[in-house]
Each structure stands twice: as structure tokens, then as C-alpha cells.
mmCIF file of C-alpha atoms in Angstrom:
data_model
loop_
_atom_site.group_PDB
_atom_site.id
_atom_site.type_symbol
_atom_site.label_atom_id
_atom_site.label_comp_id
_atom_site.label_asym_id
_atom_site.label_seq_id
_atom_site.Cartn_x
_atom_site.Cartn_y
_atom_site.Cartn_z
ATOM 1 C CA UNK R 1 -1.539 7.867 -34.933
ATOM 2 C CA UNK R 2 1.342 6.021 -33.261
ATOM 3 C CA UNK R 3 0.717 4.757 -29.768
ATOM 4 C CA UNK R 4 2.638 6.408 -26.944
ATOM 5 C CA UNK R 5 5.151 4.050 -25.357
ATOM 6 C CA UNK R 6 5.013 3.695 -21.567
ATOM 7 C CA UNK R 7 7.378 1.825 -19.244
ATOM 8 C CA UNK R 8 6.211 0.952 -15.701
ATOM 9 C CA UNK R 9 8.337 -0.638 -12.964
ATOM 10 C CA UNK R 10 7.384 -2.224 -9.644
ATOM 11 C CA UNK R 11 9.212 -4.640 -7.292
ATOM 12 C CA UNK R 12 6.701 -7.542 -7.319
ATOM 13 C CA UNK R 13 2.944 -8.083 -7.365
ATOM 14 C CA UNK R 14 2.091 -9.553 -3.998
ATOM 15 C CA UNK R 15 -1.181 -8.351 -2.477
ATOM 16 C CA UNK R 16 -0.647 -4.819 -1.176
ATOM 17 C CA UNK R 17 -2.147 -1.380 -1.565
ATOM 18 C CA UNK R 18 0.256 -0.026 -4.183
ATOM 19 C CA UNK R 19 0.240 -3.295 -6.105
ATOM 20 C CA UNK R 20 -3.570 -3.437 -6.177
ATOM 21 C CA UNK R 21 -3.759 0.158 -7.382
ATOM 22 C CA UNK R 22 -1.274 -0.591 -10.169
ATOM 23 C CA UNK R 23 -3.473 -3.460 -11.369
ATOM 24 C CA UNK R 24 -6.398 -1.029 -11.277
ATOM 25 C CA UNK R 25 -4.448 1.441 -13.410
ATOM 26 C CA UNK R 26 -3.393 -1.238 -15.903
ATOM 27 C CA UNK R 27 -6.950 -2.549 -16.218
ATOM 28 C CA UNK R 28 -8.265 0.965 -16.893
ATOM 29 C CA UNK R 29 -5.803 2.247 -19.519
ATOM 30 C CA UNK R 30 -6.907 2.811 -23.106
ATOM 31 C CA UNK R 31 -4.642 0.465 -25.063
ATOM 32 C CA UNK R 32 -5.628 2.004 -28.378
ATOM 33 C CA UNK R 33 -3.574 4.995 -27.196
ATOM 34 C CA UNK R 34 -0.759 3.358 -25.219
ATOM 35 C CA UNK R 35 1.798 0.609 -25.737
ATOM 36 C CA UNK R 36 2.777 -0.508 -22.216
ATOM 37 C CA UNK R 37 5.848 -2.431 -21.047
ATOM 38 C CA UNK R 38 5.666 -3.629 -17.441
ATOM 39 C CA UNK R 39 8.888 -4.541 -15.636
ATOM 40 C CA UNK R 40 8.345 -6.504 -12.415
ATOM 41 C CA UNK R 41 11.728 -6.937 -10.748
ATOM 42 C CA UNK R 42 10.778 -10.338 -9.339
ATOM 43 C CA UNK R 43 7.928 -12.232 -11.016
ATOM 44 C CA UNK R 44 6.165 -13.211 -7.844
ATOM 45 C CA UNK R 45 2.868 -12.450 -6.179
ATOM 46 C CA UNK R 46 -0.785 -13.345 -6.396
ATOM 47 C CA UNK R 47 -1.527 -10.364 -8.640
ATOM 48 C CA UNK R 48 0.698 -11.488 -11.541
ATOM 49 C CA UNK R 49 -2.215 -13.329 -13.141
ATOM 50 C CA UNK R 50 -4.299 -10.131 -13.214
ATOM 51 C CA UNK R 51 -1.964 -8.219 -15.523
ATOM 52 C CA UNK R 52 -4.104 -7.362 -18.602
ATOM 53 C CA UNK R 53 -3.204 -9.294 -21.746
ATOM 54 C CA UNK R 54 -2.606 -6.013 -23.606
ATOM 55 C CA UNK R 55 0.382 -5.302 -21.334
ATOM 56 C CA UNK R 56 3.815 -6.520 -22.441
ATOM 57 C CA UNK R 57 5.325 -8.137 -19.335
ATOM 58 C CA UNK R 58 9.107 -7.895 -19.677
ATOM 59 C CA UNK R 59 11.265 -10.830 -18.606
ATOM 60 C CA UNK R 60 13.207 -10.758 -15.360
ATOM 61 C CA UNK R 61 16.680 -9.398 -15.977
ATOM 62 C CA UNK R 62 20.097 -9.758 -14.385
ATOM 63 C CA UNK R 63 20.127 -9.508 -10.624
ATOM 64 C CA UNK R 64 16.883 -7.522 -10.316
ATOM 65 C CA UNK R 65 14.939 -10.522 -8.905
ATOM 66 C CA UNK R 66 17.416 -10.679 -6.001
ATOM 67 C CA UNK R 67 17.229 -7.081 -4.817
ATOM 68 C CA UNK R 68 15.167 -8.201 -1.816
ATOM 69 C CA UNK R 69 16.064 -11.899 -1.663
ATOM 70 C CA UNK R 70 18.101 -13.305 1.249
ATOM 71 C CA UNK R 71 21.783 -12.564 0.742
ATOM 72 C CA UNK R 72 22.607 -16.296 0.866
ATOM 73 C CA UNK R 73 20.187 -16.919 -2.008
ATOM 74 C CA UNK R 74 21.639 -13.985 -3.936
ATOM 75 C CA UNK R 75 25.142 -15.457 -3.620
ATOM 76 C CA UNK R 76 23.908 -18.971 -4.496
ATOM 77 C CA UNK R 77 22.591 -17.624 -7.813
ATOM 78 C CA UNK R 78 25.950 -16.077 -8.640
ATOM 79 C CA UNK R 79 25.216 -12.423 -7.839
ATOM 80 C CA UNK R 80 28.120 -11.933 -5.453
ATOM 81 C CA UNK R 81 28.648 -8.283 -6.415
ATOM 82 C CA UNK R 82 25.027 -7.470 -5.608
ATOM 83 C CA UNK R 83 25.262 -9.338 -2.293
ATOM 84 C CA UNK R 84 28.350 -7.362 -1.259
ATOM 85 C CA UNK R 85 26.704 -4.077 -2.195
ATOM 86 C CA UNK R 86 23.606 -4.979 -0.174
ATOM 87 C CA UNK R 87 25.722 -5.828 2.862
ATOM 88 C CA UNK R 88 27.479 -2.504 2.507
ATOM 89 C CA UNK R 89 24.056 -0.787 2.263
ATOM 90 C CA UNK R 90 23.086 -2.334 5.600
ATOM 91 C CA UNK R 91 26.255 -0.918 7.148
ATOM 92 C CA UNK R 92 25.415 2.504 5.705
ATOM 93 C CA UNK R 93 21.905 2.253 7.119
ATOM 94 C CA UNK R 94 23.162 1.191 10.562
ATOM 95 C CA UNK R 95 25.392 4.268 10.598
ATOM 96 C CA UNK R 96 22.438 6.414 9.453
ATOM 97 C CA UNK R 97 20.244 5.141 12.297
ATOM 98 C CA UNK R 98 22.833 6.063 14.894
ATOM 99 C CA UNK R 99 22.273 9.724 14.067
ATOM 100 C CA UNK R 100 18.604 9.661 12.986
ATOM 101 C CA UNK R 101 15.396 8.583 14.714
ATOM 102 C CA UNK R 102 13.483 6.106 12.505
ATOM 103 C CA UNK R 103 10.165 4.425 13.292
ATOM 104 C CA UNK R 104 10.342 2.477 10.035
ATOM 105 C CA UNK R 105 12.891 1.372 7.450
ATOM 106 C CA UNK R 106 11.879 3.900 4.794
ATOM 107 C CA UNK R 107 15.391 5.426 4.406
ATOM 108 C CA UNK R 108 16.795 1.922 3.919
ATOM 109 C CA UNK R 109 15.093 1.680 0.520
ATOM 110 C CA UNK R 110 16.908 4.779 -0.723
ATOM 111 C CA UNK R 111 20.261 3.650 0.674
ATOM 112 C CA UNK R 112 19.989 0.176 -0.888
ATOM 113 C CA UNK R 113 19.030 1.593 -4.286
ATOM 114 C CA UNK R 114 21.864 4.115 -4.185
ATOM 115 C CA UNK R 115 24.354 1.397 -3.224
ATOM 116 C CA UNK R 116 23.346 -1.324 -5.710
ATOM 117 C CA UNK R 117 22.795 0.811 -8.830
ATOM 118 C CA UNK R 118 26.241 -0.041 -10.188
ATOM 119 C CA UNK R 119 25.381 -3.755 -10.237
ATOM 120 C CA UNK R 120 22.142 -3.302 -12.210
ATOM 121 C CA UNK R 121 21.872 -3.476 -16.019
ATOM 122 C CA UNK R 122 19.814 -1.064 -18.120
ATOM 123 C CA UNK R 123 16.181 -2.085 -18.557
ATOM 124 C CA UNK R 124 13.528 -1.532 -21.192
ATOM 125 C CA UNK R 125 13.763 -0.763 -24.875
ATOM 126 C CA UNK R 126 17.070 0.571 -26.186
ATOM 127 C CA UNK R 127 15.246 3.190 -28.247
ATOM 128 C CA UNK R 128 13.488 4.400 -25.097
ATOM 129 C CA UNK R 129 9.953 5.439 -24.181
ATOM 130 C CA UNK R 130 7.714 8.467 -24.239
ATOM 131 C CA UNK R 131 7.102 7.998 -20.507
ATOM 132 C CA UNK R 132 8.769 5.891 -17.785
ATOM 133 C CA UNK R 133 6.939 5.363 -14.484
ATOM 134 C CA UNK R 134 8.499 4.294 -11.193
ATOM 135 C CA UNK R 135 5.436 3.143 -9.293
ATOM 136 C CA UNK R 136 7.024 2.355 -5.943
ATOM 137 C CA UNK R 137 9.965 3.816 -4.026
ATOM 138 C CA UNK R 138 12.982 3.706 -4.300
ATOM 139 C CA UNK R 139 12.815 5.593 -7.581
ATOM 140 C CA UNK R 140 16.521 5.886 -8.409
ATOM 141 C CA UNK R 141 16.445 2.682 -10.480
ATOM 142 C CA UNK R 142 13.993 3.966 -13.103
ATOM 143 C CA UNK R 143 15.723 7.340 -13.022
ATOM 144 C CA UNK R 144 19.135 5.852 -13.860
ATOM 145 C CA UNK R 145 18.371 2.618 -15.716
ATOM 146 C CA UNK R 146 15.551 3.492 -18.159
ATOM 147 C CA UNK R 147 15.698 5.726 -21.233
ATOM 148 C CA UNK R 148 12.605 7.926 -21.639
ATOM 149 C CA UNK R 149 11.586 11.412 -22.794
ATOM 150 C CA UNK R 150 9.615 11.965 -19.577
ATOM 151 C CA UNK R 151 9.799 10.257 -16.205
ATOM 152 C CA UNK R 152 7.278 10.142 -13.362
ATOM 153 C CA UNK R 153 7.345 8.639 -9.883
ATOM 154 C CA UNK R 154 4.558 7.939 -7.385
ATOM 155 C CA UNK R 155 4.025 8.943 -3.734
ATOM 156 C CA UNK R 156 2.019 6.350 -1.774
ATOM 157 C CA UNK R 157 2.504 7.507 1.829
ATOM 158 C CA UNK R 158 2.493 10.534 4.122
ATOM 159 C CA UNK R 159 6.085 11.766 3.881
ATOM 160 C CA UNK R 160 5.698 14.040 6.893
ATOM 161 C CA UNK R 161 5.466 10.874 9.034
ATOM 162 C CA UNK R 162 8.307 8.743 7.668
ATOM 163 C CA UNK R 163 12.024 9.083 8.381
ATOM 164 C CA UNK R 164 13.092 10.753 5.155
ATOM 165 C CA UNK R 165 16.415 12.563 4.923
ATOM 166 C CA UNK R 166 15.425 15.406 2.597
ATOM 167 C CA UNK R 167 18.999 16.461 1.862
ATOM 168 C CA UNK R 168 19.883 12.905 0.880
ATOM 169 C CA UNK R 169 16.831 12.148 -1.274
ATOM 170 C CA UNK R 170 15.757 15.424 -2.862
ATOM 171 C CA UNK R 171 18.124 14.972 -5.791
ATOM 172 C CA UNK R 172 16.332 11.813 -6.909
ATOM 173 C CA UNK R 173 12.804 13.189 -6.543
ATOM 174 C CA UNK R 174 13.798 16.461 -8.164
ATOM 175 C CA UNK R 175 15.253 14.724 -11.229
ATOM 176 C CA UNK R 176 11.825 13.398 -12.259
ATOM 177 C CA UNK R 177 9.626 15.451 -14.584
ATOM 178 C CA UNK R 178 6.505 14.676 -12.552
ATOM 179 C CA UNK R 179 5.774 13.413 -9.038
ATOM 180 C CA UNK R 180 2.357 11.782 -8.816
ATOM 181 C CA UNK R 181 0.539 12.177 -5.494
ATOM 182 C CA UNK R 182 -2.498 10.031 -4.660
ATOM 183 C CA UNK R 183 -4.361 12.750 -2.705
ATOM 184 C CA UNK R 184 -4.262 16.407 -1.672
ATOM 185 C CA UNK R 185 -3.312 15.446 1.880
ATOM 186 C CA UNK R 186 -0.471 13.245 0.634
ATOM 187 C CA UNK R 187 0.721 16.245 -1.381
ATOM 188 C CA UNK R 188 0.734 18.421 1.749
ATOM 189 C CA UNK R 189 2.780 15.839 3.657
ATOM 190 C CA UNK R 190 5.289 15.526 0.820
ATOM 191 C CA UNK R 191 5.727 19.285 0.450
ATOM 192 C CA UNK R 192 6.446 19.657 4.176
ATOM 193 C CA UNK R 193 9.612 17.661 3.445
ATOM 194 C CA UNK R 194 10.306 18.797 -0.140
ATOM 195 C CA UNK R 195 8.745 22.285 -0.518
ATOM 196 C CA UNK R 196 10.893 23.139 -3.536
ATOM 197 C CA UNK R 197 9.264 20.368 -5.609
ATOM 198 C CA UNK R 198 5.729 21.760 -5.603
ATOM 199 C CA UNK R 199 5.779 22.541 -9.326
ATOM 200 C CA UNK R 200 6.376 18.858 -10.143
ATOM 201 C CA UNK R 201 3.270 17.512 -8.353
ATOM 202 C CA UNK R 202 0.426 15.931 -10.312
ATOM 203 C CA UNK R 203 -2.470 14.556 -8.274
ATOM 204 C CA UNK R 204 -4.031 11.276 -9.392
ATOM 205 C CA UNK R 205 -6.142 9.117 -7.088
ATOM 206 C CA UNK R 206 -5.538 5.384 -6.788
ATOM 207 C CA UNK R 207 -7.585 3.397 -9.292
ATOM 208 C CA UNK R 208 -9.057 0.195 -7.911
ATOM 209 C CA UNK R 209 -10.105 -2.801 -10.020
ATOM 210 C CA UNK R 210 -13.700 -3.125 -8.779
ATOM 211 C CA UNK R 211 -14.484 -6.270 -10.786
ATOM 212 C CA UNK R 212 -11.336 -7.901 -9.410
ATOM 213 C CA UNK R 213 -12.247 -7.093 -5.794
ATOM 214 C CA UNK R 214 -15.836 -8.319 -6.134
ATOM 215 C CA UNK R 215 -14.805 -11.471 -7.981
ATOM 216 C CA UNK R 216 -12.204 -12.353 -5.365
ATOM 217 C CA UNK R 217 -14.616 -11.614 -2.518
ATOM 218 C CA UNK R 218 -16.724 -14.534 -3.709
ATOM 219 C CA UNK R 219 -13.733 -16.723 -4.498
ATOM 220 C CA UNK R 220 -13.503 -18.561 -1.160
ATOM 221 C CA UNK R 221 -16.102 -20.864 0.343
ATOM 222 C CA UNK R 222 -18.003 -18.954 3.055
ATOM 223 C CA UNK R 223 -17.817 -21.871 5.475
ATOM 224 C CA UNK R 224 -14.005 -21.872 5.412
ATOM 225 C CA UNK R 225 -13.993 -18.139 6.219
ATOM 226 C CA UNK R 226 -16.443 -18.633 9.084
ATOM 227 C CA UNK R 227 -14.211 -21.314 10.595
ATOM 228 C CA UNK R 228 -11.520 -18.688 11.073
ATOM 229 C CA UNK R 229 -13.842 -15.763 11.720
ATOM 230 C CA UNK R 230 -16.929 -17.357 13.313
ATOM 231 C CA UNK R 231 -20.136 -15.531 14.087
ATOM 232 C CA UNK R 232 -21.078 -15.449 17.756
ATOM 233 C CA UNK R 233 -24.326 -14.153 19.221
ATOM 234 C CA UNK R 234 -23.913 -10.600 20.431
ATOM 235 C CA UNK R 235 -20.296 -10.318 19.205
ATOM 236 C CA UNK R 236 -19.295 -7.773 16.544
ATOM 237 C CA UNK R 237 -16.515 -8.952 14.230
ATOM 238 C CA UNK R 238 -14.000 -6.191 13.489
ATOM 239 C CA UNK R 239 -11.337 -6.667 10.814
ATOM 240 C CA UNK R 240 -8.113 -4.908 9.842
ATOM 241 C CA UNK R 241 -5.906 -5.865 6.876
ATOM 242 C CA UNK R 242 -2.367 -4.671 6.240
ATOM 243 C CA UNK R 243 1.328 -5.065 6.866
ATOM 244 C CA UNK R 244 2.314 -5.513 10.501
ATOM 245 C CA UNK R 245 4.431 -2.380 10.804
ATOM 246 C CA UNK R 246 4.634 0.876 12.747
ATOM 247 C CA UNK R 247 2.437 2.841 10.327
ATOM 248 C CA UNK R 248 -0.541 0.484 10.691
ATOM 249 C CA UNK R 249 -0.565 0.793 14.511
ATOM 250 C CA UNK R 250 -1.702 -2.801 15.109
ATOM 251 C CA UNK R 251 0.452 -2.939 18.230
ATOM 252 C CA UNK R 252 -2.170 -0.695 19.882
ATOM 253 C CA UNK R 253 -5.154 -2.812 18.789
ATOM 254 C CA UNK R 254 -5.060 -5.046 21.917
ATOM 255 C CA UNK R 255 -5.269 -2.038 24.263
ATOM 256 C CA UNK R 256 -8.022 -0.441 22.165
ATOM 257 C CA UNK R 257 -9.895 -3.739 22.184
ATOM 258 C CA UNK R 258 -9.525 -4.035 25.961
ATOM 259 C CA UNK R 259 -11.076 -0.588 26.383
ATOM 260 C CA UNK R 260 -13.972 -1.517 24.076
ATOM 261 C CA UNK R 261 -14.685 -4.621 26.161
ATOM 262 C CA UNK R 262 -14.546 -2.626 29.398
ATOM 263 C CA UNK R 263 -17.152 -0.249 27.929
ATOM 264 C CA UNK R 264 -19.563 -3.163 27.598
ATOM 265 C CA UNK R 265 -19.283 -3.964 23.882
ATOM 266 C CA UNK R 266 -18.532 -7.534 22.872
ATOM 267 C CA UNK R 267 -16.151 -7.638 19.902
ATOM 268 C CA UNK R 268 -13.627 -9.910 18.269
ATOM 269 C CA UNK R 269 -10.945 -8.034 16.304
ATOM 270 C CA UNK R 270 -9.236 -10.016 13.534
ATOM 271 C CA UNK R 271 -5.916 -8.996 11.967
ATOM 272 C CA UNK R 272 -4.871 -10.165 8.503
ATOM 273 C CA UNK R 273 -1.301 -9.509 7.395
ATOM 274 C CA UNK R 274 2.361 -10.136 8.086
ATOM 275 C CA UNK R 275 5.457 -8.150 8.895
ATOM 276 C CA UNK R 276 8.138 -7.187 11.377
ATOM 277 C CA UNK R 277 5.725 -6.188 14.175
ATOM 278 C CA UNK R 278 4.188 -9.662 14.554
ATOM 279 C CA UNK R 279 5.987 -10.507 17.802
ATOM 280 C CA UNK R 280 5.279 -7.040 19.207
ATOM 281 C CA UNK R 281 1.552 -7.450 18.497
ATOM 282 C CA UNK R 282 1.539 -10.929 20.055
ATOM 283 C CA UNK R 283 3.221 -9.597 23.195
ATOM 284 C CA UNK R 284 0.703 -6.745 23.432
ATOM 285 C CA UNK R 285 -2.177 -9.226 23.147
ATOM 286 C CA UNK R 286 -0.752 -11.243 26.034
ATOM 287 C CA UNK R 287 0.002 -8.118 28.074
ATOM 288 C CA UNK R 288 -3.565 -6.806 27.711
ATOM 289 C CA UNK R 289 -5.209 -10.183 28.297
ATOM 290 C CA UNK R 290 -7.107 -10.013 25.008
ATOM 291 C CA UNK R 291 -6.178 -13.465 23.669
ATOM 292 C CA UNK R 292 -9.869 -14.337 23.281
ATOM 293 C CA UNK R 293 -10.824 -11.248 21.312
ATOM 294 C CA UNK R 294 -7.789 -10.194 19.233
ATOM 295 C CA UNK R 295 -7.021 -12.872 16.659
ATOM 296 C CA UNK R 296 -4.127 -12.874 14.191
ATOM 297 C CA UNK R 297 -5.132 -14.715 11.025
ATOM 298 C CA UNK R 298 -1.778 -14.149 9.278
ATOM 299 C CA UNK R 299 -1.146 -13.510 5.612
ATOM 300 C CA UNK R 300 -4.002 -14.164 3.187
ATOM 301 C CA UNK R 301 -3.480 -14.153 -0.559
ATOM 302 C CA UNK R 302 -7.173 -13.281 -0.838
ATOM 303 C CA UNK R 303 -8.407 -11.120 2.069
ATOM 304 C CA UNK R 304 -11.609 -10.021 0.341
ATOM 305 C CA UNK R 305 -13.942 -12.820 1.561
ATOM 306 C CA UNK R 306 -12.928 -11.861 5.114
ATOM 307 C CA UNK R 307 -13.686 -8.200 4.389
ATOM 308 C CA UNK R 308 -17.071 -9.177 2.993
ATOM 309 C CA UNK R 309 -17.820 -11.347 6.050
ATOM 310 C CA UNK R 310 -16.818 -8.888 8.792
ATOM 311 C CA UNK R 311 -19.298 -6.558 10.502
ATOM 312 C CA UNK R 312 -17.062 -3.483 10.534
ATOM 313 C CA UNK R 313 -13.725 -2.764 8.847
ATOM 314 C CA UNK R 314 -11.275 -0.743 10.989
ATOM 315 C CA UNK R 315 -8.125 1.080 9.830
ATOM 316 C CA UNK R 316 -6.326 2.101 13.067
ATOM 317 C CA UNK R 317 -3.231 3.573 11.366
ATOM 318 C CA UNK R 318 -0.787 6.131 12.730
ATOM 319 C CA UNK R 319 -0.398 7.460 9.189
ATOM 320 C CA UNK R 320 -1.401 6.540 5.646
ATOM 321 C CA UNK R 321 -1.159 7.857 2.127
ATOM 322 C CA UNK R 322 -4.583 6.690 1.035
ATOM 323 C CA UNK R 323 -5.312 3.210 2.404
ATOM 324 C CA UNK R 324 -6.453 0.994 -0.457
ATOM 325 C CA UNK R 325 -7.964 -1.532 1.964
ATOM 326 C CA UNK R 326 -10.427 1.116 3.172
ATOM 327 C CA UNK R 327 -11.808 1.622 -0.319
ATOM 328 C CA UNK R 328 -11.897 -2.125 -0.918
ATOM 329 C CA UNK R 329 -14.026 -2.562 2.205
ATOM 330 C CA UNK R 330 -16.277 0.267 1.025
ATOM 331 C CA UNK R 331 -16.662 -1.459 -2.347
ATOM 332 C CA UNK R 332 -17.830 -4.557 -0.500
ATOM 333 C CA UNK R 333 -20.382 -2.578 1.482
ATOM 334 C CA UNK R 334 -18.703 -2.820 4.879
ATOM 335 C CA UNK R 335 -19.006 0.095 7.324
ATOM 336 C CA UNK R 336 -15.535 1.602 7.733
ATOM 337 C CA UNK R 337 -13.960 3.199 10.796
ATOM 338 C CA UNK R 338 -10.585 4.922 10.425
ATOM 339 C CA UNK R 339 -8.415 6.834 12.868
ATOM 340 C CA UNK R 340 -7.805 10.550 12.429
ATOM 341 C CA UNK R 341 -4.398 10.210 10.769
ATOM 342 C CA UNK R 342 -3.350 13.356 8.869
ATOM 343 C CA UNK R 343 -4.725 12.219 5.490
ATOM 344 C CA UNK R 344 -7.980 10.750 6.866
ATOM 345 C CA UNK R 345 -10.093 13.622 5.531
ATOM 346 C CA UNK R 346 -9.195 12.727 1.960
ATOM 347 C CA UNK R 347 -9.895 9.037 2.651
ATOM 348 C CA UNK R 348 -13.540 9.189 3.764
ATOM 349 C CA UNK R 349 -16.350 11.717 4.071
ATOM 350 C CA UNK R 350 -16.936 11.410 7.824
ATOM 351 C CA UNK R 351 -20.437 10.127 8.533
ATOM 352 C CA UNK R 352 -21.295 9.573 4.875
ATOM 353 C CA UNK R 353 -19.056 6.791 3.562
ATOM 354 C CA UNK R 354 -16.970 6.133 6.677
ATOM 355 C CA UNK R 355 -16.377 7.220 10.252
ATOM 356 C CA UNK R 356 -13.282 8.986 11.615
ATOM 357 C CA UNK R 357 -12.383 8.414 15.278
ATOM 358 C CA UNK R 358 -9.525 9.877 17.367
ATOM 359 C CA UNK R 359 -6.072 8.340 16.953
ATOM 360 C CA UNK R 360 -5.224 7.938 20.653
ATOM 361 C CA UNK R 361 -6.241 4.590 22.178
ATOM 362 C CA UNK R 362 -8.930 5.937 24.516
ATOM 363 C CA UNK R 363 -10.453 8.200 21.869
ATOM 364 C CA UNK R 364 -10.369 5.429 19.278
ATOM 365 C CA UNK R 365 -12.055 2.972 21.654
ATOM 366 C CA UNK R 366 -14.679 5.524 22.709
ATOM 367 C CA UNK R 367 -15.442 6.333 19.071
ATOM 368 C CA UNK R 368 -15.850 2.688 18.120
ATOM 369 C CA UNK R 369 -18.050 2.022 21.175
ATOM 370 C CA UNK R 370 -20.262 4.999 20.279
ATOM 371 C CA UNK R 371 -20.852 3.574 16.807
ATOM 372 C CA UNK R 372 -21.376 -0.002 17.957
ATOM 373 C CA UNK R 373 -24.037 1.211 20.395
ATOM 374 C CA UNK R 374 -25.843 2.958 17.526
ATOM 375 C CA UNK R 375 -26.453 0.143 14.992
ATOM 376 C CA UNK R 376 -28.804 2.373 13.000
ATOM 377 C CA UNK R 377 -25.831 4.561 11.986
ATOM 378 C CA UNK R 378 -23.963 1.467 10.796
ATOM 379 C CA UNK R 379 -26.974 0.259 8.798
ATOM 380 C CA UNK R 380 -27.337 3.707 7.210
ATOM 381 C CA UNK R 381 -23.658 3.596 6.308
ATOM 382 C CA UNK R 382 -24.153 0.251 4.535
ATOM 383 C CA UNK R 383 -27.009 1.804 2.563
ATOM 384 C CA UNK R 384 -24.870 4.813 1.597
ATOM 385 C CA UNK R 385 -22.075 2.536 0.356
ATOM 386 C CA UNK R 386 -24.417 0.802 -2.090
ATOM 387 C CA UNK R 387 -24.586 4.015 -4.101
ATOM 388 C CA UNK R 388 -20.890 4.928 -4.093
ATOM 389 C CA UNK R 389 -18.248 4.497 -6.809
ATOM 390 C CA UNK R 390 -14.893 3.774 -5.199
ATOM 391 C CA UNK R 391 -12.958 2.724 -8.304
ATOM 392 C CA UNK R 392 -11.753 6.181 -9.544
ATOM 393 C CA UNK R 393 -11.451 4.689 -13.034
ATOM 394 C CA UNK R 394 -11.812 8.166 -14.616
ATOM 395 C CA UNK R 395 -8.386 9.082 -13.184
ATOM 396 C CA UNK R 396 -6.638 7.489 -16.180
ATOM 397 C CA UNK R 397 -7.250 10.722 -18.088
ATOM 398 C CA UNK R 398 -4.575 12.350 -15.917
ATOM 399 C CA UNK R 399 -1.921 10.083 -17.484
ATOM 400 C CA UNK R 400 -1.850 12.456 -20.441
ATOM 401 C CA UNK R 401 -0.412 15.221 -18.216
ATOM 402 C CA UNK R 402 2.646 13.086 -17.599
ATOM 403 C CA UNK R 403 3.736 13.340 -21.245
ATOM 404 C CA UNK R 404 3.979 17.141 -20.988
#
């Protein structure tokens, strides 16, 4: 029997939730059934080396590597047409923002893709594929630039919380044969914005590469981790990992931490990541006087040793699709506390493999304090996590639905 041919596209493979879950998917596929071409727009990121050898990594092509590069660099490499289109996209987005309220730059991705499509060459095999997958938004590129019998795109976030212009984007989503949602709650959020697309939804949980996470967790000398995240008598080390952006809510961590301290709990809350909210978070730390207990460790190519070393992992997000970092912390046996964002119920079973606390700052702080003052509950949580399977590797069976 001939193998089914699959094309998969993603921007790059730096450490991030969607990127990690793609590696998990690739490491779990049955390659006796599938012939997989992977197109990474820009061959960069710590996860490139974890692409399975059975996957055919396509070469970079045309101006794809410069879709997110600085405009000056794009021009220096001769892609003047792309640079001009990107500048025009920024003007379009500025006009869009004047009439729309946006907490994040989510609509910018659609506008850039729509504007630069004319500068992009076709990608993949000329004869086409049985299935083409766009793993990360914007999805217009795979829709327009890849030949395939069936096409599928992924939802990784709660669309009811991002600044999506449904009238502008529905045509792209609706042109795909299947829209893959990573949880039931993510599906609900998406259908609040695009109710007419319900018949296209296929639910498939993120697959995490458990061996990869455990191997990397032991890949850094413990002493070097403890220099940055030292243990102090009577102090609980909290950790959060993720992009410094509105969705992750790290700008409220200093105030939450201040409230925890005022309630009599000694904590040090470490933040690993990078992003546009860095200066905002730094100003909030100064404003709240929490310089000694909220520490920004910056970007880490390997955050897993820090997850393994922390006492409690906290996900204080305003909204999430299905936070990969939460499951990674669970894999490593760390008690997890998450805020009650709309999809939280599909993320953890409250009290069994994680704890859900209120999203507002006071409620969040009170919830964390309650748990820290009951160490037996945290120890029981660690015991529960030893018996859990957080990889979802059986989800690969759902791939077959995407050929229908």
C-alpha cells in the first residue's frame, strides 16, 4: 500500500507551546503509513535538531525565511518586494487598530499574510499531497501556496479572547477542509467567533514528546540552575514559563506576589521568557516593591531543568488554548496552579492533577496562599502526577480523519 503524503508548515522551531506539540506529533506518527514533508519557513530554533529522521525537511525557499526578519535585513538580502509589502501591511494594521480594540497583535498575522502572498513562491511537491497541514496561524499561506487533496489548519488559542475580525478572516478558515482544535473549550471559543464553521472542527489534543521533556530536564547541571533559582529556608520557589505578552498576564504577577507576601507566605516567583511586555513587567515589579521576590530570568532555550527544580509551577494566564507548559510541568512531577481562564477546565482536573484559582489578583493570591499553607495537598498532588500520562500520544489516530 502506498504511503499517504503529508505536508506540514510552521514558521520556525524555537521553544514554544505550538512548536513543542508539533515535535510531539512528528515523533508519534507511524511512518510506515505516512510520507511527511516538513516546511519550516526559517530554519531556526532549538527544536530543529529534534525533527525525526523519517521526516523530509524541505529546504528554505525564496523569501519565506524573511517573513518575520527585520525589514532592513530583508532588503539587504534582496527581497525588496517583500519588504515593501510588509511595510504596507503595517500601515493596514495601524488603520485597523484605529477602529478596533486589540490587546494583542493577533490580527496583524492575518494582515501580513494577506499582503505578502503575492511575493511568495509555491511550496512543496508539484504533484501535490494527500493532506497539507498549516500548524500555526496565519493559515493563508498553506491555503494558497500548497497543492493538496485535503487541507487542515490548527487552532492553538482561545479565539473568544483575541482580537479577531470574523468578517475579514472567515474566508480563510472556511476554505480549509478541516479545522483542528486542541480541546473542547478551545472549540467553544472558536465557534463563538465563527459559528458557521462547526462542521469543519476536528478535536485532537496536543501531543507532547515525553522522552524529550525528561531528557532535557536533566540536560543542565543542577548547580547552575540553583545559582539562578536558589533554595532559601522557608521560601517557596514559584515558576512561570512563557512569552511576555498580554495573554500570559505576567504584568499582574508582581501585585499577586505582593498579596501573597502580605498574607504571610514567603515566596520567590521566577519568570522565564521574552516578549513585548518585558518593560511593563519590570515597571510593575518596581511599582509593587517586589524586586526581591519577582525575578525575571529571561529566555531559556531549555526551561525544563528550572521546571524540575521549582516547588510549584504557576500559569497565571488571562486566556489560553491549552498551555503546553502546564503539561510539561505535570510530566516533571511539579504541582501546578493555573488561573480560571475559560479553557482551564480542559487543562487540569481541579484537585487531582492541578489546582485552579480565581483569575483576579486577590482571588489568585488567596488561592495560592491557601495551597501553600496546606503542604499535604501539594505532596498529594506530586504523588498523583507520578501515575499520570500527559503525552496524549494516542491522538495520532485522529490524523486519519483529516484525509476524509
